[in-house]
Tab-separated table of C-alpha atoms and ligand atoms in Angstrom:
chain	number	residue	atom	x	y	z
A	1	MET	CA	115.559	-60.485	10.739
A	2	SER	CA	117.974	-60.434	7.889
A	3	VAL	CA	119.413	-57.615	5.734
A	4	GLY	CA	117.963	-57.561	2.249
A	5	GLU	CA	114.442	-58.461	3.219
A	6	ARG	CA	111.999	-56.610	0.933
A	7	ASP	CA	109.004	-54.644	2.246
A	8	PRO	CA	105.952	-55.981	0.469
A	9	PHE	CA	104.108	-52.608	0.471
A	10	THR	CA	106.730	-50.127	-0.796
A	11	GLY	CA	109.053	-52.536	-2.543
A	12	HIS	CA	112.107	-51.075	-0.685
A	13	GLN	CA	114.633	-53.285	1.030
A	14	THR	CA	114.938	-53.024	4.800
A	15	THR	CA	118.139	-52.055	6.636
A	16	GLY	CA	117.855	-54.960	9.049
A	17	HIS	CA	117.112	-52.642	12.007
A	18	GLU	CA	113.992	-53.395	13.911
A	19	TRP	CA	112.376	-51.671	16.924
A	20	ASN	CA	109.444	-53.346	18.583
A	21	GLY	CA	108.352	-54.874	15.294
A	22	ILE	CA	108.821	-51.670	13.298
A	23	LYS	CA	111.391	-52.218	10.527
A	24	GLU	CA	113.532	-49.501	8.985
A	25	LEU	CA	113.321	-49.188	5.199
A	26	ASN	CA	116.461	-48.621	3.187
A	27	THR	CA	115.090	-45.716	1.096
A	28	PRO	CA	117.488	-43.721	-1.143
A	29	VAL	CA	118.648	-40.134	-0.248
A	30	PRO	CA	116.034	-37.749	-1.790
A	31	LYS	CA	117.093	-36.132	-5.083
A	32	PRO	CA	116.695	-32.496	-3.869
A	33	VAL	CA	119.459	-33.153	-1.291
A	34	TYR	CA	121.904	-34.128	-4.063
A	35	PHE	CA	120.738	-31.120	-6.007
A	36	PHE	CA	121.515	-28.745	-3.118
A	37	LEU	CA	124.872	-30.322	-2.402
A	38	ILE	CA	125.938	-30.014	-6.018
A	39	THR	CA	124.646	-26.434	-6.386
A	40	LEU	CA	126.403	-25.364	-3.200
A	41	GLY	CA	129.624	-26.954	-4.360
A	42	ILE	CA	129.499	-25.103	-7.671
A	43	PHE	CA	128.625	-21.846	-5.928
A	44	ALA	CA	131.504	-22.209	-3.443
A	45	LEU	CA	133.948	-22.894	-6.248
A	46	ALA	CA	132.729	-19.915	-8.277
A	47	TRP	CA	132.869	-17.648	-5.210
A	48	THR	CA	136.475	-18.577	-4.354
A	49	LEU	CA	137.438	-17.838	-7.954
A	50	LEU	CA	135.588	-14.541	-8.258
A	51	MET	CA	136.158	-13.009	-4.806
A	52	PRO	CA	139.330	-12.466	-2.741
A	53	SER	CA	140.018	-15.841	-1.135
A	54	TRP	CA	143.143	-17.956	-0.736
A	55	PRO	CA	146.144	-16.526	1.100
A	56	TYR	CA	149.642	-17.226	-0.204
A	57	GLY	CA	153.126	-16.196	0.978
A	58	SER	CA	153.146	-12.451	0.417
A	59	GLY	CA	149.484	-11.740	-0.195
A	60	TYR	CA	146.240	-13.353	-1.203
A	61	PHE	CA	144.342	-14.297	-4.330
A	62	LYS	CA	142.418	-11.115	-5.216
A	63	GLY	CA	139.607	-12.831	-7.131
A	64	LEU	CA	138.689	-12.526	-10.798
A	65	LEU	CA	136.237	-9.666	-10.125
A	66	GLY	CA	138.901	-7.570	-8.345
A	67	VAL	CA	136.599	-6.563	-5.471
A	68	ASP	CA	138.611	-4.934	-2.672
A	69	GLN	CA	136.771	-4.295	0.602
A	70	LYS	CA	139.539	-2.017	1.846
A	71	GLU	CA	139.005	0.259	-1.128
A	72	VAL	CA	135.259	0.188	-0.592
A	73	VAL	CA	135.692	1.248	3.057
A	74	ALA	CA	138.281	3.899	2.198
A	75	LYS	CA	135.942	5.320	-0.410
A	76	SER	CA	132.967	5.493	1.916
A	77	VAL	CA	135.111	7.137	4.612
A	78	ALA	CA	136.344	9.684	2.082
A	79	ASP	CA	132.754	10.304	0.920
A	80	ALA	CA	131.607	10.845	4.496
A	81	ALA	CA	134.505	13.227	5.188
A	82	ARG	CA	133.717	15.224	2.057
A	83	GLU	CA	130.051	15.404	3.036
A	84	ARG	CA	130.951	16.451	6.586
A	85	ALA	CA	133.285	19.165	5.291
A	86	GLY	CA	130.379	20.441	3.182
A	87	TRP	CA	127.863	20.885	5.972
A	88	MET	CA	130.512	21.903	8.525
A	89	ALA	CA	131.518	24.808	6.307
A	90	ARG	CA	127.907	25.943	6.188
A	91	ILE	CA	127.494	25.651	9.971
A	92	GLU	CA	130.648	27.690	10.481
A	93	LYS	CA	129.584	30.381	8.040
A	94	GLU	CA	125.830	30.769	8.437
A	95	ASP	CA	124.160	32.404	11.393
A	96	LEU	CA	121.866	30.504	13.717
A	97	THR	CA	118.544	31.615	12.258
A	98	GLN	CA	119.749	30.816	8.730
A	99	ILE	CA	120.645	27.293	9.806
A	100	GLN	CA	117.363	26.904	11.671
A	101	SER	CA	115.428	27.638	8.510
A	102	ASP	CA	117.135	24.851	6.538
A	103	PRO	CA	115.454	21.506	7.271
A	104	ASP	CA	118.285	19.429	5.753
A	105	LEU	CA	120.966	21.154	7.747
A	106	MET	CA	118.826	20.908	10.875
A	107	ARG	CA	118.559	17.142	10.393
A	108	THR	CA	122.357	16.977	10.469
A	109	VAL	CA	122.397	19.272	13.505
A	110	ARG	CA	120.004	16.956	15.346
A	111	GLU	CA	122.073	13.848	14.624
A	112	ASN	CA	125.374	15.407	15.618
A	113	GLY	CA	123.892	17.478	18.422
A	114	LEU	CA	122.551	14.383	20.145
A	115	THR	CA	126.054	12.909	20.406
A	116	LEU	CA	127.739	16.173	21.338
A	117	PHE	CA	125.117	16.867	23.989
A	118	GLY	CA	125.445	13.346	25.368
A	119	ASP	CA	129.226	13.679	25.608
A	120	ASN	CA	129.422	17.175	27.069
A	121	CYS	CA	126.197	18.306	28.659
A	122	ALA	CA	124.137	15.305	29.748
A	123	ALA	CA	126.224	14.660	32.862
A	124	CYS	CA	124.812	17.818	34.421
A	125	HIS	CA	121.633	18.574	32.500
A	126	GLY	CA	120.448	14.987	32.057
A	127	ALA	CA	120.231	12.979	28.817
A	128	ASN	CA	116.866	14.589	27.996
A	129	ALA	CA	118.162	18.064	29.017
A	130	LYS	CA	115.372	18.346	31.564
A	131	GLY	CA	117.833	18.943	34.380
A	132	ASN	CA	118.732	17.563	37.757
A	133	LYS	CA	118.654	19.257	41.115
A	134	GLY	CA	121.200	22.084	40.897
A	135	PHE	CA	121.257	21.928	37.098
A	136	PRO	CA	118.428	23.616	35.249
A	137	ASN	CA	115.945	22.079	32.864
A	138	ILE	CA	117.048	23.699	29.615
A	139	VAL	CA	114.239	22.290	27.484
A	140	GLN	CA	111.297	23.907	29.194
A	141	SER	CA	112.318	26.460	31.779
A	142	PRO	CA	112.905	30.087	30.798
A	143	MET	CA	116.541	30.923	30.068
A	144	LEU	CA	117.984	32.984	32.922
A	145	TRP	CA	120.106	34.991	30.518
A	146	GLY	CA	117.652	35.285	27.662
A	147	ASN	CA	116.114	33.124	25.048
A	148	ASP	CA	117.108	34.345	21.641
A	149	PRO	CA	119.508	32.099	19.728
A	150	GLU	CA	122.555	34.393	19.758
A	151	THR	CA	122.167	34.979	23.499
A	152	VAL	CA	121.993	31.275	24.263
A	153	LEU	CA	125.032	30.704	22.048
A	154	GLN	CA	126.869	33.341	24.045
A	155	THR	CA	125.830	31.747	27.367
A	156	VAL	CA	127.067	28.338	26.274
A	157	THR	CA	130.317	29.742	24.893
A	158	ALA	CA	131.198	31.929	27.862
A	159	GLY	CA	129.623	29.858	30.637
A	160	ILE	CA	128.081	31.001	33.897
A	161	ASN	CA	130.454	31.814	36.746
A	162	GLY	CA	132.998	30.121	34.495
A	163	THR	CA	136.616	30.767	33.567
A	164	ASP	CA	136.064	32.733	30.356
A	165	PRO	CA	136.761	36.487	30.705
A	166	ASN	CA	133.274	37.107	29.259
A	167	THR	CA	131.559	34.588	31.494
A	168	ARG	CA	128.140	35.464	32.822
A	169	VAL	CA	128.398	36.165	36.514
A	170	SER	CA	125.562	35.536	38.920
A	171	GLN	CA	125.178	35.024	42.581
A	172	MET	CA	122.327	34.502	44.942
A	173	LEU	CA	123.634	35.921	48.229
A	174	ALA	CA	123.742	33.865	51.402
A	175	PHE	CA	121.343	36.097	53.318
A	176	GLY	CA	121.080	33.873	56.385
A	177	ARG	CA	124.658	32.645	56.681
A	178	ASP	CA	126.080	36.125	56.140
A	179	GLY	CA	123.814	37.492	58.861
A	180	THR	CA	121.918	39.907	56.599
A	181	LEU	CA	118.673	38.282	57.650
A	182	THR	CA	117.621	36.292	60.709
A	183	GLN	CA	116.383	32.725	60.482
A	184	ASP	CA	112.856	33.981	61.113
A	185	GLN	CA	113.085	36.456	58.277
A	186	VAL	CA	114.431	33.792	55.937
A	187	SER	CA	111.550	31.578	56.960
A	188	LEU	CA	108.993	34.334	56.273
A	189	LEU	CA	110.581	34.904	52.862
A	190	ALA	CA	110.532	31.186	52.053
A	191	GLY	CA	106.800	31.124	52.877
A	192	PHE	CA	106.164	34.096	50.629
A	193	VAL	CA	108.272	32.751	47.742
A	194	LYS	CA	106.523	29.397	47.997
A	195	SER	CA	103.132	31.144	47.815
A	196	LEU	CA	104.055	32.744	44.468
A	197	SER	CA	103.870	29.462	42.577
A	198	GLY	CA	101.601	27.719	45.066
A	199	PRO	CA	98.795	30.086	46.126
A	200	ALA	CA	97.125	27.148	47.881
A	201	THR	CA	99.880	27.204	50.513
A	202	VAL	CA	98.410	30.464	51.883
A	203	THR	CA	95.931	29.747	54.661
A	204	ASP	CA	94.110	31.849	57.236
A	205	THR	CA	96.761	30.975	59.794
A	206	ASN	CA	99.811	31.938	57.766
A	207	LYS	CA	98.533	34.752	55.595
A	208	GLU	CA	99.968	37.435	57.901
A	209	ASP	CA	103.375	35.763	57.738
A	210	VAL	CA	103.148	35.644	53.948
A	211	ALA	CA	102.349	39.365	53.960
A	212	LYS	CA	105.416	40.019	56.142
A	213	GLY	CA	107.502	37.916	53.758
A	214	LYS	CA	106.206	39.998	50.897
A	215	GLU	CA	107.365	43.208	52.613
A	216	LEU	CA	110.802	41.767	53.219
A	217	PHE	CA	110.944	40.638	49.610
A	218	ALA	CA	110.147	44.165	48.417
A	219	THR	CA	113.058	45.591	50.382
A	220	THR	CA	115.662	42.838	49.953
A	221	CYS	CA	115.045	40.826	46.805
A	222	VAL	CA	113.422	42.886	44.055
A	223	ALA	CA	116.715	44.442	42.946
A	224	CYS	CA	117.597	41.097	41.350
A	225	HIS	CA	114.357	39.152	41.078
A	226	GLY	CA	112.234	42.119	39.947
A	227	ASP	CA	109.194	43.815	41.485
A	228	ASP	CA	106.961	41.010	40.284
A	229	ALA	CA	109.499	38.293	41.317
A	230	LYS	CA	109.614	37.139	37.705
A	231	GLY	CA	113.359	37.445	37.520
A	232	LEU	CA	115.748	39.760	35.703
A	233	VAL	CA	117.832	38.601	32.771
A	234	GLU	CA	120.386	41.343	33.438
A	235	VAL	CA	121.616	39.520	36.543
A	236	GLY	CA	120.535	35.982	35.609
A	237	ALA	CA	118.055	35.884	38.495
A	238	PRO	CA	115.312	33.311	38.042
A	239	ASN	CA	111.581	33.748	37.926
A	240	LEU	CA	110.300	32.691	41.364
A	241	THR	CA	106.639	32.553	40.373
A	242	ASP	CA	106.735	29.616	37.973
A	243	ASP	CA	107.084	25.904	38.531
A	244	TYR	CA	110.697	25.631	37.381
A	245	TRP	CA	113.241	25.402	40.141
A	246	ILE	CA	116.949	24.933	39.793
A	247	TYR	CA	117.448	23.975	43.418
A	248	GLY	CA	114.028	22.581	44.269
A	249	GLY	CA	110.684	24.176	44.992
A	250	GLU	CA	109.911	22.619	48.375
A	251	ARG	CA	109.758	25.160	51.159
A	252	LYS	CA	112.905	23.730	52.722
A	253	ASP	CA	114.800	23.984	49.382
A	254	ILE	CA	113.724	27.609	49.045
A	255	TYR	CA	114.791	28.247	52.638
A	256	GLU	CA	118.215	26.738	51.825
A	257	SER	CA	118.547	28.924	48.703
A	258	ILE	CA	117.877	32.062	50.713
A	259	PHE	CA	119.890	31.056	53.799
A	260	HIS	CA	123.038	29.674	52.126
A	261	GLY	CA	122.858	31.396	48.742
A	262	ARG	CA	123.472	29.740	45.390
A	263	GLN	CA	126.077	30.098	42.717
A	264	GLY	CA	125.598	27.691	39.862
A	265	HIS	CA	128.672	26.915	37.793
A	266	MET	CA	128.285	26.245	34.098
A	267	PRO	CA	131.594	25.594	32.318
A	268	SER	CA	132.816	28.022	29.642
A	269	TRP	CA	132.592	25.858	26.540
A	270	GLY	CA	134.490	28.249	24.299
A	271	ALA	CA	137.747	26.843	25.641
A	272	ARG	CA	136.718	23.198	25.226
A	273	LEU	CA	134.746	22.880	21.998
A	274	THR	CA	135.115	24.340	18.515
A	275	PRO	CA	132.811	27.253	17.629
A	276	ALA	CA	131.033	24.982	15.111
A	277	ASP	CA	130.387	22.302	17.726
A	278	ILE	CA	129.035	24.925	20.145
A	279	LYS	CA	126.734	26.146	17.395
A	280	ILE	CA	125.503	22.611	16.781
A	281	ILE	CA	124.847	21.987	20.483
A	282	THR	CA	123.085	25.327	20.893
A	283	LEU	CA	120.888	24.689	17.868
A	284	TYR	CA	120.185	21.209	19.189
A	285	VAL	CA	119.049	22.626	22.559
A	286	LEU	CA	116.932	25.310	20.883
A	287	ASP	CA	115.361	22.622	18.741
A	288	LEU	CA	114.506	20.546	21.828
A	289	ARG	CA	112.887	23.650	23.292
A	290	LYS	CA	110.731	24.033	20.194
A	291	GLU	CA	109.614	20.454	20.545
A	292	GLY	CA	109.130	21.067	24.285
A	293	GLY	CA	106.517	23.566	23.098
A	294	THR	CA	107.165	26.164	25.796
A	295	THR	CA	109.331	28.623	23.925
A	296	ALA	CA	106.550	31.172	23.921
A	297	ALA	CA	106.240	31.085	27.697
A	298	ALA	CA	109.953	31.410	28.229
A	299	GLY	CA	111.546	34.791	28.498
A	300	GLY	CA	114.095	34.767	31.281
A	301	GLY	CA	111.596	36.556	33.457
A	302	SER	CA	110.368	40.116	33.055
B	401	HEC	C1	129.321	20.870	35.221
B	401	HEC	C2	127.909	20.889	34.976
B	401	HEC	C3	127.431	21.442	33.656
B	401	HEC	C4	127.722	20.998	32.399
B	401	HEC	C5	128.657	19.865	32.002
B	401	HEC	C6	126.934	21.799	31.507
B	401	HEC	N1	126.190	22.712	32.197
B	401	HEC	FE1	124.876	24.024	31.404
B	401	HEC	N2	124.476	24.747	33.252
B	401	HEC	C7	125.021	24.277	34.431
B	401	HEC	C8	124.494	25.038	35.535
B	401	HEC	C9	124.804	24.843	37.003
B	401	HEC	C10	123.623	26.002	34.994
B	401	HEC	C11	122.816	27.049	35.765
B	401	HEC	C12	123.689	28.177	36.178
B	401	HEC	C13	122.942	29.082	37.104
B	401	HEC	O1	122.237	28.566	37.948
B	401	HEC	O2	123.079	30.291	36.979
B	401	HEC	C14	123.625	25.761	33.558
B	401	HEC	C15	122.844	26.483	32.654
B	401	HEC	C16	122.764	26.207	31.306
B	401	HEC	C17	121.885	26.893	30.395
B	401	HEC	C18	120.856	27.923	30.767
B	401	HEC	C19	121.338	29.290	30.609
B	401	HEC	C20	120.257	30.253	30.968
B	401	HEC	O3	120.274	31.377	30.420
B	401	HEC	O4	119.387	29.927	31.788
B	401	HEC	C21	122.111	26.375	29.158
B	401	HEC	C22	121.435	26.760	27.854
B	401	HEC	C23	123.133	25.370	29.301
B	401	HEC	N3	123.503	25.297	30.627
B	401	HEC	C24	123.625	24.622	28.270
B	401	HEC	C25	124.619	23.673	28.416
B	401	HEC	C26	125.202	22.969	27.318
B	401	HEC	C27	124.784	23.123	25.868
B	401	HEC	C28	126.145	22.139	27.832
B	401	HEC	C29	127.082	21.199	27.094
B	401	HEC	C30	127.947	21.824	26.133
B	401	HEC	C31	126.143	22.333	29.270
B	401	HEC	N4	125.215	23.274	29.587
B	401	HEC	C32	126.954	21.646	30.132
B	401	HEC	C33	125.916	23.245	34.560
B	401	HEC	C34	126.465	22.522	33.519
B	402	HEC	C1	122.285	39.985	43.896
B	402	HEC	C2	121.112	39.525	43.219
B	402	HEC	C3	120.117	38.707	44.029
B	402	HEC	C4	119.434	39.090	45.152
B	402	HEC	C5	119.510	40.412	45.915
B	402	HEC	C6	118.566	37.994	45.485
B	402	HEC	N1	118.728	36.972	44.583
B	402	HEC	FE1	117.803	35.169	44.653
B	402	HEC	N2	118.899	34.580	43.100
B	402	HEC	C7	119.805	35.353	42.402
B	402	HEC	C8	120.424	34.563	41.370
B	402	HEC	C9	121.446	35.055	40.350
B	402	HEC	C10	119.892	33.266	41.490
B	402	HEC	C11	120.266	32.059	40.667
B	402	HEC	C12	121.494	31.434	41.281
B	402	HEC	C13	121.928	30.226	40.554
B	402	HEC	O1	121.166	29.711	39.735
B	402	HEC	O2	123.019	29.737	40.805
B	402	HEC	C14	118.942	33.311	42.597
B	402	HEC	C15	118.220	32.231	43.033
B	402	HEC	C16	117.244	32.281	43.994
B	402	HEC	C17	116.447	31.166	44.403
B	402	HEC	C18	116.531	29.753	43.856
B	402	HEC	C19	115.658	29.595	42.659
B	402	HEC	C20	115.629	28.221	42.076
B	402	HEC	O3	115.230	28.131	40.911
B	402	HEC	O4	115.956	27.237	42.739
B	402	HEC	C21	115.573	31.618	45.343
B	402	HEC	C22	114.511	30.834	46.068
B	402	HEC	C23	115.871	33.008	45.536
B	402	HEC	N3	116.891	33.390	44.697
B	402	HEC	C24	115.209	33.828	46.413
B	402	HEC	C25	115.644	35.103	46.749
B	402	HEC	C26	115.102	35.878	47.817
B	402	HEC	C27	113.950	35.471	48.703
B	402	HEC	C28	115.816	37.029	47.853
B	402	HEC	C29	115.710	38.161	48.848
B	402	HEC	C30	116.066	37.799	50.191
B	402	HEC	C31	116.798	36.979	46.798
B	402	HEC	N4	116.662	35.798	46.154
B	402	HEC	C32	117.690	37.988	46.533
B	402	HEC	C33	120.104	36.666	42.614
B	402	HEC	C34	119.667	37.376	43.704
């Protein structure tokens, strides 16, 4: 078939290509395509003239509009710094309850607290602050040293068994290892302690042992854990009747706690973070506890 043949139906010439009897028509490029090409060309030209574009020896063409992205960034950084200085000053100055009652400030606390907590606390307490074995759940469990905001701030600042001169000091003695109690006695105590949060573990066969454990508890443990075993904030001794365990609530974990003792170490943050950052983290934790919905039940024991 030859080039230039005309299609009788459309009137277009053919290109001369033919596939299995189907011939290709030589139709013109659609007008909208030209339109787009021309518009784009004009736009590109205008953009290079208006905005910073072509580099030359010692600089670049700044554009007729004089837009400078560096200035824009510098300005937004300066704005952010000014804003930060504003709320930082308030965090430094105001006391915890004042800050808590300001929803705007608390929004800032939440944003910044999340990062600060992630960087400093999550390694031990977990990203959600609900703890890991050996590191307490600080969202839901009662605070060993007391719940009110200033007390928690003090705990975080000074640490527990930390390096700060004001650190909180606590120790669960190693009753078995030190030979104060025999293995059997430790075992009886573990059975009794377990029964406090799990009454169902008391059966007809072990109820005498649990009673013996209770007697031992009354003579050996109440000084720190309290007559009702609900803990004493004065010595940071935990409530043994609830479902929150720092070191695990299985009978064998409890046995270990009593036999080998425990001495949790919480760093003294006063030496590592600014007072304002510690305030933010503390408020952030207290806020999580509010959301956790268990603040009312918490009381560090007695
Ligand atoms: C190196 C691990 C570690 C890191 C990091 C850590 N903690 Fe702790 N934290 C502990 C341990 C262990 C305890 C429990 C101490 C005990 O058993 O007496 C604790 C206890 C606490 C308590 C409970 C105090 C109470 O009265 O019961 C709070 C609140 C707390 N930490 C907050 C924080 C905050 C906020 C950070 C980050 C700034 C942080 N912790 C970082 C190990 C850590
Ligand atoms: C000198 C005070 C003191 C005495 C006495 C004491 N405790 Fe403790 N006990 C503590 C402290 C403080 C802790 C928390 C240690 C920590 O978190 O690092 C603790 C922790 C525990 C734990 C672990 C709790 C958990 O959440 O994992 C158990 C179980 C326990 N004690 C049982 C006993 C029993 C049983 C006795 C009596 C034989 C006893 N304690 C006597 C201070 C004491």
